[in-house]
């Protein structure tokens, strides 16, 4: 009787140490990625307003294109972690190489479409006559780095599956530093203008991809894993990633609908919405880092045929999600007098922002549970369920959000609708986790 609590506490401490050791470096890598765009914006902003406007439009297109393929990281993490758990490192690395080959193929296809279609894409976004030439230049050059960006996603998934989140952190820091130096040198030193900023980013991304490939290739040679493209393996990686692509597109649709509704509410409302969305994205990085740890750990336990270990980790991850959400919500409430003036001095925007921000703070525990369960189910390779659950969430959210302007609702009502969206996600993910149907053990699902 006296042994059980101690054993239970020891297991929890072991889970906590593992979660922290994976989540903290993952958080650093996640935060480093948006800094690329911040550096580009800071450097290009001093060239003039048309250049900055062109960068903003092109960057929005590039970010969307790359974020759609984030499944390369998620699906690869789960597949590699399973094989690690099964004790088959050569097969784990072979699986990772399939994901990297898929990334190269997808990247080449995106470049083939983006470069000739750049003027049409920029015009679709309604760029002004002064900003459009800069946007086209930046988009065409930066799109050449998309294959490298997708390789970075897939290779990051490989290392996460191998339970290594430190290397992606170091690579992200190195890439950020190189990008900053190259931007300043090429934009001002070489007098290349916005083209210099684009080339700097492409070179930095290619450098990051080269480092990742060197790490993976070294591991493949050490364990005797083949580096050659395997059609069946690439096809399997694509099939595993397709449901996660549907999930990601549905989530992007939710965010686009929310922004469109905010724009219909008025200038103050859409400005306040953008500030809240930026803050919401920042808290998402913290919660996503925990989810990444969950992907790697759950996949490893299932690969090792340890169903009970996977259940224990799932329960502990939920506790982490709730606590993290409460802490983030409290920070938002306590720090709001400090950071709101940093974003805007317009009293109309501030007045609109405050009540909606409180809704976001209150909903953070829900977000915490959603993110960690998302990670658990991704780690289990339960992509088809995640796709259907997100489609259901979109079907519930869209009509509620779209009717808000008609009913005279404001930004606070929109963020209550966003909270409804997260609540539906939590309900669907919670039901799945309770059912146990996600628990499929073995080296492959």
PDB file of C-alpha atoms in Angstrom, residues 94-338:
ATOM      1  CA  UNK A  94      14.412   5.094 -43.708  1.00  0.00           C
ATOM      2  CA  UNK A  95      10.906   6.352 -42.900  1.00  0.00           C
ATOM      3  CA  UNK A  96      12.333   9.815 -42.302  1.00  0.00           C
ATOM      4  CA  UNK A  97      14.107   9.774 -45.678  1.00  0.00           C
ATOM      5  CA  UNK A  98      10.799   8.944 -47.377  1.00  0.00           C
ATOM      6  CA  UNK A  99       9.340  12.076 -45.781  1.00  0.00           C
ATOM      7  CA  UNK A 100      12.302  14.172 -46.948  1.00  0.00           C
ATOM      8  CA  UNK A 101      12.000  12.883 -50.534  1.00  0.00           C
ATOM      9  CA  UNK A 102       8.287  13.714 -50.434  1.00  0.00           C
ATOM     10  CA  UNK A 103       9.179  17.238 -49.230  1.00  0.00           C
ATOM     11  CA  UNK A 104      11.547  17.711 -52.176  1.00  0.00           C
ATOM     12  CA  UNK A 105       8.929  16.563 -54.681  1.00  0.00           C
ATOM     13  CA  UNK A 106       6.228  18.816 -53.209  1.00  0.00           C
ATOM     14  CA  UNK A 107       8.639  21.742 -53.007  1.00  0.00           C
ATOM     15  CA  UNK A 108       9.598  21.384 -56.672  1.00  0.00           C
ATOM     16  CA  UNK A 109       5.911  21.307 -57.648  1.00  0.00           C
ATOM     17  CA  UNK A 110       5.166  24.466 -55.638  1.00  0.00           C
ATOM     18  CA  UNK A 111       8.095  26.309 -57.240  1.00  0.00           C
ATOM     19  CA  UNK A 112       6.967  25.229 -60.715  1.00  0.00           C
ATOM     20  CA  UNK A 113       3.561  26.808 -60.052  1.00  0.00           C
ATOM     21  CA  UNK A 114       4.584  29.860 -58.019  1.00  0.00           C
ATOM     22  CA  UNK A 115       7.321  31.366 -60.204  1.00  0.00           C
ATOM     23  CA  UNK A 116       5.233  31.780 -63.401  1.00  0.00           C
ATOM     24  CA  UNK A 117       2.017  32.518 -61.483  1.00  0.00           C
ATOM     25  CA  UNK A 118       3.554  35.176 -59.200  1.00  0.00           C
ATOM     26  CA  UNK A 119       2.017  38.228 -60.977  1.00  0.00           C
ATOM     27  CA  UNK A 120      -1.455  36.646 -60.940  1.00  0.00           C
ATOM     28  CA  UNK A 121      -1.157  35.659 -57.255  1.00  0.00           C
ATOM     29  CA  UNK A 122      -0.047  39.140 -56.242  1.00  0.00           C
ATOM     30  CA  UNK A 123      -2.865  40.730 -58.251  1.00  0.00           C
ATOM     31  CA  UNK A 124      -5.334  38.353 -56.567  1.00  0.00           C
ATOM     32  CA  UNK A 125      -4.360  39.900 -53.227  1.00  0.00           C
ATOM     33  CA  UNK A 126      -5.156  43.364 -54.563  1.00  0.00           C
ATOM     34  CA  UNK A 127      -1.648  44.791 -54.414  1.00  0.00           C
ATOM     35  CA  UNK A 128      -1.294  48.434 -55.408  1.00  0.00           C
ATOM     36  CA  UNK A 129       0.568  49.422 -58.573  1.00  0.00           C
ATOM     37  CA  UNK A 130       3.510  50.652 -56.498  1.00  0.00           C
ATOM     38  CA  UNK A 131       3.753  47.598 -54.233  1.00  0.00           C
ATOM     39  CA  UNK A 132       3.081  44.883 -56.847  1.00  0.00           C
ATOM     40  CA  UNK A 133       6.525  44.890 -58.565  1.00  0.00           C
ATOM     41  CA  UNK A 134       8.283  44.450 -55.199  1.00  0.00           C
ATOM     42  CA  UNK A 135       5.859  41.717 -54.151  1.00  0.00           C
ATOM     43  CA  UNK A 136       6.419  39.811 -57.414  1.00  0.00           C
ATOM     44  CA  UNK A 137      10.209  40.103 -57.078  1.00  0.00           C
ATOM     45  CA  UNK A 138      10.205  38.877 -53.483  1.00  0.00           C
ATOM     46  CA  UNK A 139       7.753  36.049 -54.164  1.00  0.00           C
ATOM     47  CA  UNK A 140       9.592  34.714 -57.215  1.00  0.00           C
ATOM     48  CA  UNK A 141      12.982  34.670 -55.520  1.00  0.00           C
ATOM     49  CA  UNK A 142      11.799  33.441 -52.118  1.00  0.00           C
ATOM     50  CA  UNK A 143       9.746  30.641 -53.662  1.00  0.00           C
ATOM     51  CA  UNK A 144      13.048  29.085 -54.779  1.00  0.00           C
ATOM     52  CA  UNK A 145      13.664  28.354 -51.114  1.00  0.00           C
ATOM     53  CA  UNK A 146      10.373  26.458 -50.635  1.00  0.00           C
ATOM     54  CA  UNK A 147      11.926  23.013 -51.278  1.00  0.00           C
ATOM     55  CA  UNK A 148      14.478  23.784 -48.567  1.00  0.00           C
ATOM     56  CA  UNK A 149      11.717  24.983 -46.219  1.00  0.00           C
ATOM     57  CA  UNK A 150       9.777  21.744 -46.731  1.00  0.00           C
ATOM     58  CA  UNK A 151      12.927  19.658 -46.222  1.00  0.00           C
ATOM     59  CA  UNK A 152      13.416  21.510 -42.938  1.00  0.00           C
ATOM     60  CA  UNK A 153       9.869  20.560 -41.918  1.00  0.00           C
ATOM     61  CA  UNK A 154      10.331  16.880 -42.787  1.00  0.00           C
ATOM     62  CA  UNK A 155      13.814  16.639 -41.251  1.00  0.00           C
ATOM     63  CA  UNK A 156      12.565  18.364 -38.095  1.00  0.00           C
ATOM     64  CA  UNK A 157       9.939  15.624 -37.908  1.00  0.00           C
ATOM     65  CA  UNK A 158      12.674  12.984 -38.247  1.00  0.00           C
ATOM     66  CA  UNK A 159      14.660  14.409 -35.333  1.00  0.00           C
ATOM     67  CA  UNK A 160      11.577  14.872 -33.171  1.00  0.00           C
ATOM     68  CA  UNK A 161      10.680  11.246 -33.830  1.00  0.00           C
ATOM     69  CA  UNK A 162      14.202  10.328 -32.708  1.00  0.00           C
ATOM     70  CA  UNK A 163      13.400  12.232 -29.464  1.00  0.00           C
ATOM     71  CA  UNK A 164      15.792  15.071 -30.410  1.00  0.00           C
ATOM     72  CA  UNK A 165      14.350  18.596 -30.209  1.00  0.00           C
ATOM     73  CA  UNK A 166      17.662  20.277 -29.346  1.00  0.00           C
ATOM     74  CA  UNK A 167      19.191  20.021 -32.817  1.00  0.00           C
ATOM     75  CA  UNK A 168      16.193  21.805 -34.451  1.00  0.00           C
ATOM     76  CA  UNK A 169      16.595  24.583 -31.859  1.00  0.00           C
ATOM     77  CA  UNK A 170      20.297  25.033 -32.686  1.00  0.00           C
ATOM     78  CA  UNK A 171      19.612  24.965 -36.424  1.00  0.00           C
ATOM     79  CA  UNK A 172      16.794  27.512 -36.043  1.00  0.00           C
ATOM     80  CA  UNK A 173      19.058  29.874 -34.069  1.00  0.00           C
ATOM     81  CA  UNK A 174      21.820  29.488 -36.656  1.00  0.00           C
ATOM     82  CA  UNK A 175      19.375  30.070 -39.512  1.00  0.00           C
ATOM     83  CA  UNK A 176      17.950  33.181 -37.865  1.00  0.00           C
ATOM     84  CA  UNK A 177      21.429  34.629 -37.296  1.00  0.00           C
ATOM     85  CA  UNK A 178      22.531  33.899 -40.862  1.00  0.00           C
ATOM     86  CA  UNK A 179      19.308  35.361 -42.266  1.00  0.00           C
ATOM     87  CA  UNK A 180      19.787  38.603 -40.345  1.00  0.00           C
ATOM     88  CA  UNK A 181      23.398  39.002 -41.469  1.00  0.00           C
ATOM     89  CA  UNK A 182      22.634  38.120 -45.098  1.00  0.00           C
ATOM     90  CA  UNK A 183      19.675  40.498 -45.239  1.00  0.00           C
ATOM     91  CA  UNK A 184      21.689  43.497 -44.075  1.00  0.00           C
ATOM     92  CA  UNK A 185      24.647  42.589 -46.314  1.00  0.00           C
ATOM     93  CA  UNK A 186      22.662  41.952 -49.490  1.00  0.00           C
ATOM     94  CA  UNK A 187      20.027  44.677 -49.099  1.00  0.00           C
ATOM     95  CA  UNK A 188      22.377  47.510 -48.128  1.00  0.00           C
ATOM     96  CA  UNK A 189      25.958  46.271 -48.668  1.00  0.00           C
ATOM     97  CA  UNK A 190      25.284  44.848 -52.133  1.00  0.00           C
ATOM     98  CA  UNK A 191      22.488  47.366 -52.799  1.00  0.00           C
ATOM     99  CA  UNK A 192      20.102  44.643 -54.035  1.00  0.00           C
ATOM    100  CA  UNK A 193      17.035  46.107 -52.327  1.00  0.00           C
ATOM    101  CA  UNK A 194      14.102  43.781 -51.661  1.00  0.00           C
ATOM    102  CA  UNK A 195      15.685  41.138 -53.919  1.00  0.00           C
ATOM    103  CA  UNK A 196      18.607  40.998 -51.480  1.00  0.00           C
ATOM    104  CA  UNK A 197      16.236  40.273 -48.620  1.00  0.00           C
ATOM    105  CA  UNK A 198      14.646  37.432 -50.585  1.00  0.00           C
ATOM    106  CA  UNK A 199      18.014  35.937 -51.543  1.00  0.00           C
ATOM    107  CA  UNK A 200      19.213  36.193 -47.951  1.00  0.00           C
ATOM    108  CA  UNK A 201      16.220  34.182 -46.760  1.00  0.00           C
ATOM    109  CA  UNK A 202      16.659  31.586 -49.524  1.00  0.00           C
ATOM    110  CA  UNK A 203      20.347  31.113 -48.683  1.00  0.00           C
ATOM    111  CA  UNK A 204      19.597  30.806 -44.949  1.00  0.00           C
ATOM    112  CA  UNK A 205      16.824  28.262 -45.577  1.00  0.00           C
ATOM    113  CA  UNK A 206      19.069  26.223 -47.883  1.00  0.00           C
ATOM    114  CA  UNK A 207      21.799  26.290 -45.255  1.00  0.00           C
ATOM    115  CA  UNK A 208      19.367  24.993 -42.625  1.00  0.00           C
ATOM    116  CA  UNK A 209      18.207  22.224 -44.957  1.00  0.00           C
ATOM    117  CA  UNK A 210      21.845  21.266 -45.663  1.00  0.00           C
ATOM    118  CA  UNK A 211      22.603  20.962 -41.938  1.00  0.00           C
ATOM    119  CA  UNK A 212      19.518  18.800 -41.379  1.00  0.00           C
ATOM    120  CA  UNK A 213      20.396  16.580 -44.335  1.00  0.00           C
ATOM    121  CA  UNK A 214      23.953  16.166 -43.035  1.00  0.00           C
ATOM    122  CA  UNK A 215      22.600  15.040 -39.640  1.00  0.00           C
ATOM    123  CA  UNK A 216      20.105  12.600 -41.174  1.00  0.00           C
ATOM    124  CA  UNK A 217      22.600  11.224 -43.713  1.00  0.00           C
ATOM    125  CA  UNK A 218      25.164  10.649 -40.962  1.00  0.00           C
ATOM    126  CA  UNK A 219      22.550   8.756 -38.961  1.00  0.00           C
ATOM    127  CA  UNK A 220      21.542   6.719 -42.017  1.00  0.00           C
ATOM    128  CA  UNK A 221      25.130   5.669 -42.697  1.00  0.00           C
ATOM    129  CA  UNK A 222      25.707   4.794 -39.040  1.00  0.00           C
ATOM    130  CA  UNK A 223      22.692   2.482 -38.992  1.00  0.00           C
ATOM    131  CA  UNK A 224      22.922   1.183 -42.552  1.00  0.00           C
ATOM    132  CA  UNK A 225      19.697   2.813 -43.766  1.00  0.00           C
ATOM    133  CA  UNK A 226      19.213   3.428 -47.480  1.00  0.00           C
ATOM    134  CA  UNK A 227      19.160   7.013 -48.730  1.00  0.00           C
ATOM    135  CA  UNK A 228      17.638   6.245 -52.113  1.00  0.00           C
ATOM    136  CA  UNK A 229      14.075   7.341 -52.906  1.00  0.00           C
ATOM    137  CA  UNK A 230      11.568   4.526 -52.452  1.00  0.00           C
ATOM    138  CA  UNK A 231       8.313   4.973 -54.379  1.00  0.00           C
ATOM    139  CA  UNK A 232       6.275   2.840 -51.969  1.00  0.00           C
ATOM    140  CA  UNK A 233       7.679   4.634 -48.930  1.00  0.00           C
ATOM    141  CA  UNK A 234       7.085   8.092 -50.428  1.00  0.00           C
ATOM    142  CA  UNK A 235       3.538   7.076 -51.341  1.00  0.00           C
ATOM    143  CA  UNK A 236       2.955   5.823 -47.779  1.00  0.00           C
ATOM    144  CA  UNK A 237       4.243   9.130 -46.367  1.00  0.00           C
ATOM    145  CA  UNK A 238       1.871  11.034 -48.643  1.00  0.00           C
ATOM    146  CA  UNK A 239      -1.081   8.855 -47.606  1.00  0.00           C
ATOM    147  CA  UNK A 240      -0.283   9.389 -43.919  1.00  0.00           C
ATOM    148  CA  UNK A 241       0.009  13.139 -44.464  1.00  0.00           C
ATOM    149  CA  UNK A 242      -3.181  13.622 -46.503  1.00  0.00           C
ATOM    150  CA  UNK A 243      -5.599  13.578 -43.523  1.00  0.00           C
ATOM    151  CA  UNK A 244      -3.365  16.043 -41.679  1.00  0.00           C
ATOM    152  CA  UNK A 245      -3.408  18.263 -44.774  1.00  0.00           C
ATOM    153  CA  UNK A 246      -7.235  18.267 -44.621  1.00  0.00           C
ATOM    154  CA  UNK A 247      -7.048  19.129 -40.912  1.00  0.00           C
ATOM    155  CA  UNK A 248      -4.614  21.995 -41.555  1.00  0.00           C
ATOM    156  CA  UNK A 249      -6.655  23.427 -44.433  1.00  0.00           C
ATOM    157  CA  UNK A 250      -9.816  23.325 -42.284  1.00  0.00           C
ATOM    158  CA  UNK A 251      -8.028  25.166 -39.490  1.00  0.00           C
ATOM    159  CA  UNK A 252      -6.709  27.767 -41.941  1.00  0.00           C
ATOM    160  CA  UNK A 253     -10.281  28.211 -43.198  1.00  0.00           C
ATOM    161  CA  UNK A 254     -11.433  28.939 -39.636  1.00  0.00           C
ATOM    162  CA  UNK A 255      -8.786  31.650 -39.238  1.00  0.00           C
ATOM    163  CA  UNK A 256      -9.562  33.179 -42.635  1.00  0.00           C
ATOM    164  CA  UNK A 257     -13.299  33.279 -41.866  1.00  0.00           C
ATOM    165  CA  UNK A 258     -12.602  34.937 -38.515  1.00  0.00           C
ATOM    166  CA  UNK A 259     -10.454  37.623 -40.170  1.00  0.00           C
ATOM    167  CA  UNK A 260     -13.060  38.196 -42.892  1.00  0.00           C
ATOM    168  CA  UNK A 261     -15.809  38.630 -40.274  1.00  0.00           C
ATOM    169  CA  UNK A 262     -13.628  41.029 -38.258  1.00  0.00           C
ATOM    170  CA  UNK A 263     -13.028  43.100 -41.408  1.00  0.00           C
ATOM    171  CA  UNK A 264     -16.804  43.456 -41.870  1.00  0.00           C
ATOM    172  CA  UNK A 265     -17.160  44.748 -38.314  1.00  0.00           C
ATOM    173  CA  UNK A 266     -15.051  47.875 -38.897  1.00  0.00           C
ATOM    174  CA  UNK A 267     -11.475  49.211 -38.908  1.00  0.00           C
ATOM    175  CA  UNK A 268     -11.111  49.298 -35.124  1.00  0.00           C
ATOM    176  CA  UNK A 269     -12.435  45.755 -34.848  1.00  0.00           C
ATOM    177  CA  UNK A 270     -10.153  44.274 -37.510  1.00  0.00           C
ATOM    178  CA  UNK A 271      -7.138  46.086 -36.021  1.00  0.00           C
ATOM    179  CA  UNK A 272      -7.975  44.732 -32.567  1.00  0.00           C
ATOM    180  CA  UNK A 273      -8.581  41.279 -34.038  1.00  0.00           C
ATOM    181  CA  UNK A 274      -5.128  41.271 -35.636  1.00  0.00           C
ATOM    182  CA  UNK A 275      -3.519  42.130 -32.294  1.00  0.00           C
ATOM    183  CA  UNK A 276      -5.439  39.370 -30.508  1.00  0.00           C
ATOM    184  CA  UNK A 277      -4.649  36.873 -33.265  1.00  0.00           C
ATOM    185  CA  UNK A 278      -0.936  37.666 -32.913  1.00  0.00           C
ATOM    186  CA  UNK A 279      -1.127  37.093 -29.157  1.00  0.00           C
ATOM    187  CA  UNK A 280      -3.214  33.935 -29.646  1.00  0.00           C
ATOM    188  CA  UNK A 281      -0.557  32.629 -32.043  1.00  0.00           C
ATOM    189  CA  UNK A 282       2.168  33.331 -29.477  1.00  0.00           C
ATOM    190  CA  UNK A 283       0.360  31.316 -26.794  1.00  0.00           C
ATOM    191  CA  UNK A 284      -0.162  28.606 -29.406  1.00  0.00           C
ATOM    192  CA  UNK A 285       3.620  28.261 -29.741  1.00  0.00           C
ATOM    193  CA  UNK A 286       3.907  27.447 -26.039  1.00  0.00           C
ATOM    194  CA  UNK A 287       1.077  24.908 -26.178  1.00  0.00           C
ATOM    195  CA  UNK A 288       2.274  23.444 -29.480  1.00  0.00           C
ATOM    196  CA  UNK A 289       5.687  22.774 -27.930  1.00  0.00           C
ATOM    197  CA  UNK A 290       3.987  20.506 -25.379  1.00  0.00           C
ATOM    198  CA  UNK A 291       2.012  18.871 -28.204  1.00  0.00           C
ATOM    199  CA  UNK A 292       5.265  18.164 -30.090  1.00  0.00           C
ATOM    200  CA  UNK A 293       6.632  16.422 -27.015  1.00  0.00           C
ATOM    201  CA  UNK A 294       3.409  14.402 -26.915  1.00  0.00           C
ATOM    202  CA  UNK A 295       3.775  13.354 -30.563  1.00  0.00           C
ATOM    203  CA  UNK A 296       7.277  11.998 -29.995  1.00  0.00           C
ATOM    204  CA  UNK A 297       6.582  10.262 -26.667  1.00  0.00           C
ATOM    205  CA  UNK A 298       3.237   8.713 -27.634  1.00  0.00           C
ATOM    206  CA  UNK A 299       4.608   7.399 -30.927  1.00  0.00           C
ATOM    207  CA  UNK A 300       7.539   5.781 -29.120  1.00  0.00           C
ATOM    208  CA  UNK A 301       5.318   4.088 -26.513  1.00  0.00           C
ATOM    209  CA  UNK A 302       2.960   2.703 -29.147  1.00  0.00           C
ATOM    210  CA  UNK A 303       5.862   1.471 -31.251  1.00  0.00           C
ATOM    211  CA  UNK A 304       7.170  -0.364 -28.170  1.00  0.00           C
ATOM    212  CA  UNK A 305       3.740  -2.064 -27.688  1.00  0.00           C
ATOM    213  CA  UNK A 306       3.333  -0.132 -24.430  1.00  0.00           C
ATOM    214  CA  UNK A 307      -0.377   0.740 -24.513  1.00  0.00           C
ATOM    215  CA  UNK A 308      -0.557   1.452 -20.787  1.00  0.00           C
ATOM    216  CA  UNK A 309       2.447   3.776 -20.997  1.00  0.00           C
ATOM    217  CA  UNK A 310       0.723   5.657 -23.819  1.00  0.00           C
ATOM    218  CA  UNK A 311      -2.417   6.039 -21.684  1.00  0.00           C
ATOM    219  CA  UNK A 312      -0.388   7.345 -18.742  1.00  0.00           C
ATOM    220  CA  UNK A 313       1.405   9.868 -20.933  1.00  0.00           C
ATOM    221  CA  UNK A 314      -1.929  10.977 -22.419  1.00  0.00           C
ATOM    222  CA  UNK A 315      -3.379  11.612 -18.957  1.00  0.00           C
ATOM    223  CA  UNK A 316      -0.295  13.523 -17.868  1.00  0.00           C
ATOM    224  CA  UNK A 317      -0.300  15.555 -21.089  1.00  0.00           C
ATOM    225  CA  UNK A 318      -3.900  16.621 -20.444  1.00  0.00           C
ATOM    226  CA  UNK A 319      -2.899  17.816 -16.974  1.00  0.00           C
ATOM    227  CA  UNK A 320      -0.023  19.760 -18.522  1.00  0.00           C
ATOM    228  CA  UNK A 321      -2.403  21.300 -21.040  1.00  0.00           C
ATOM    229  CA  UNK A 322      -4.876  22.469 -18.388  1.00  0.00           C
ATOM    230  CA  UNK A 323      -2.182  23.932 -16.114  1.00  0.00           C
ATOM    231  CA  UNK A 324      -0.370  25.618 -19.013  1.00  0.00           C
ATOM    232  CA  UNK A 325      -3.655  27.107 -20.221  1.00  0.00           C
ATOM    233  CA  UNK A 326      -4.481  28.482 -16.769  1.00  0.00           C
ATOM    234  CA  UNK A 327      -1.009  30.039 -16.463  1.00  0.00           C
ATOM    235  CA  UNK A 328      -1.163  31.595 -19.959  1.00  0.00           C
ATOM    236  CA  UNK A 329      -4.675  32.926 -19.318  1.00  0.00           C
ATOM    237  CA  UNK A 330      -3.577  34.504 -16.050  1.00  0.00           C
ATOM    238  CA  UNK A 331      -0.543  36.071 -17.755  1.00  0.00           C
ATOM    239  CA  UNK A 332      -2.760  37.610 -20.420  1.00  0.00           C
ATOM    240  CA  UNK A 333      -5.038  39.166 -17.795  1.00  0.00           C
ATOM    241  CA  UNK A 334      -2.213  40.422 -15.570  1.00  0.00           C
ATOM    242  CA  UNK A 335      -0.016  41.740 -18.391  1.00  0.00           C
ATOM    243  CA  UNK A 336      -2.725  43.349 -20.531  1.00  0.00           C
ATOM    244  CA  UNK A 337      -2.081  46.917 -19.227  1.00  0.00           C
ATOM    245  CA  UNK A 338       1.551  46.516 -20.279  1.00  0.00           C
TER     246      UNK A 338
END
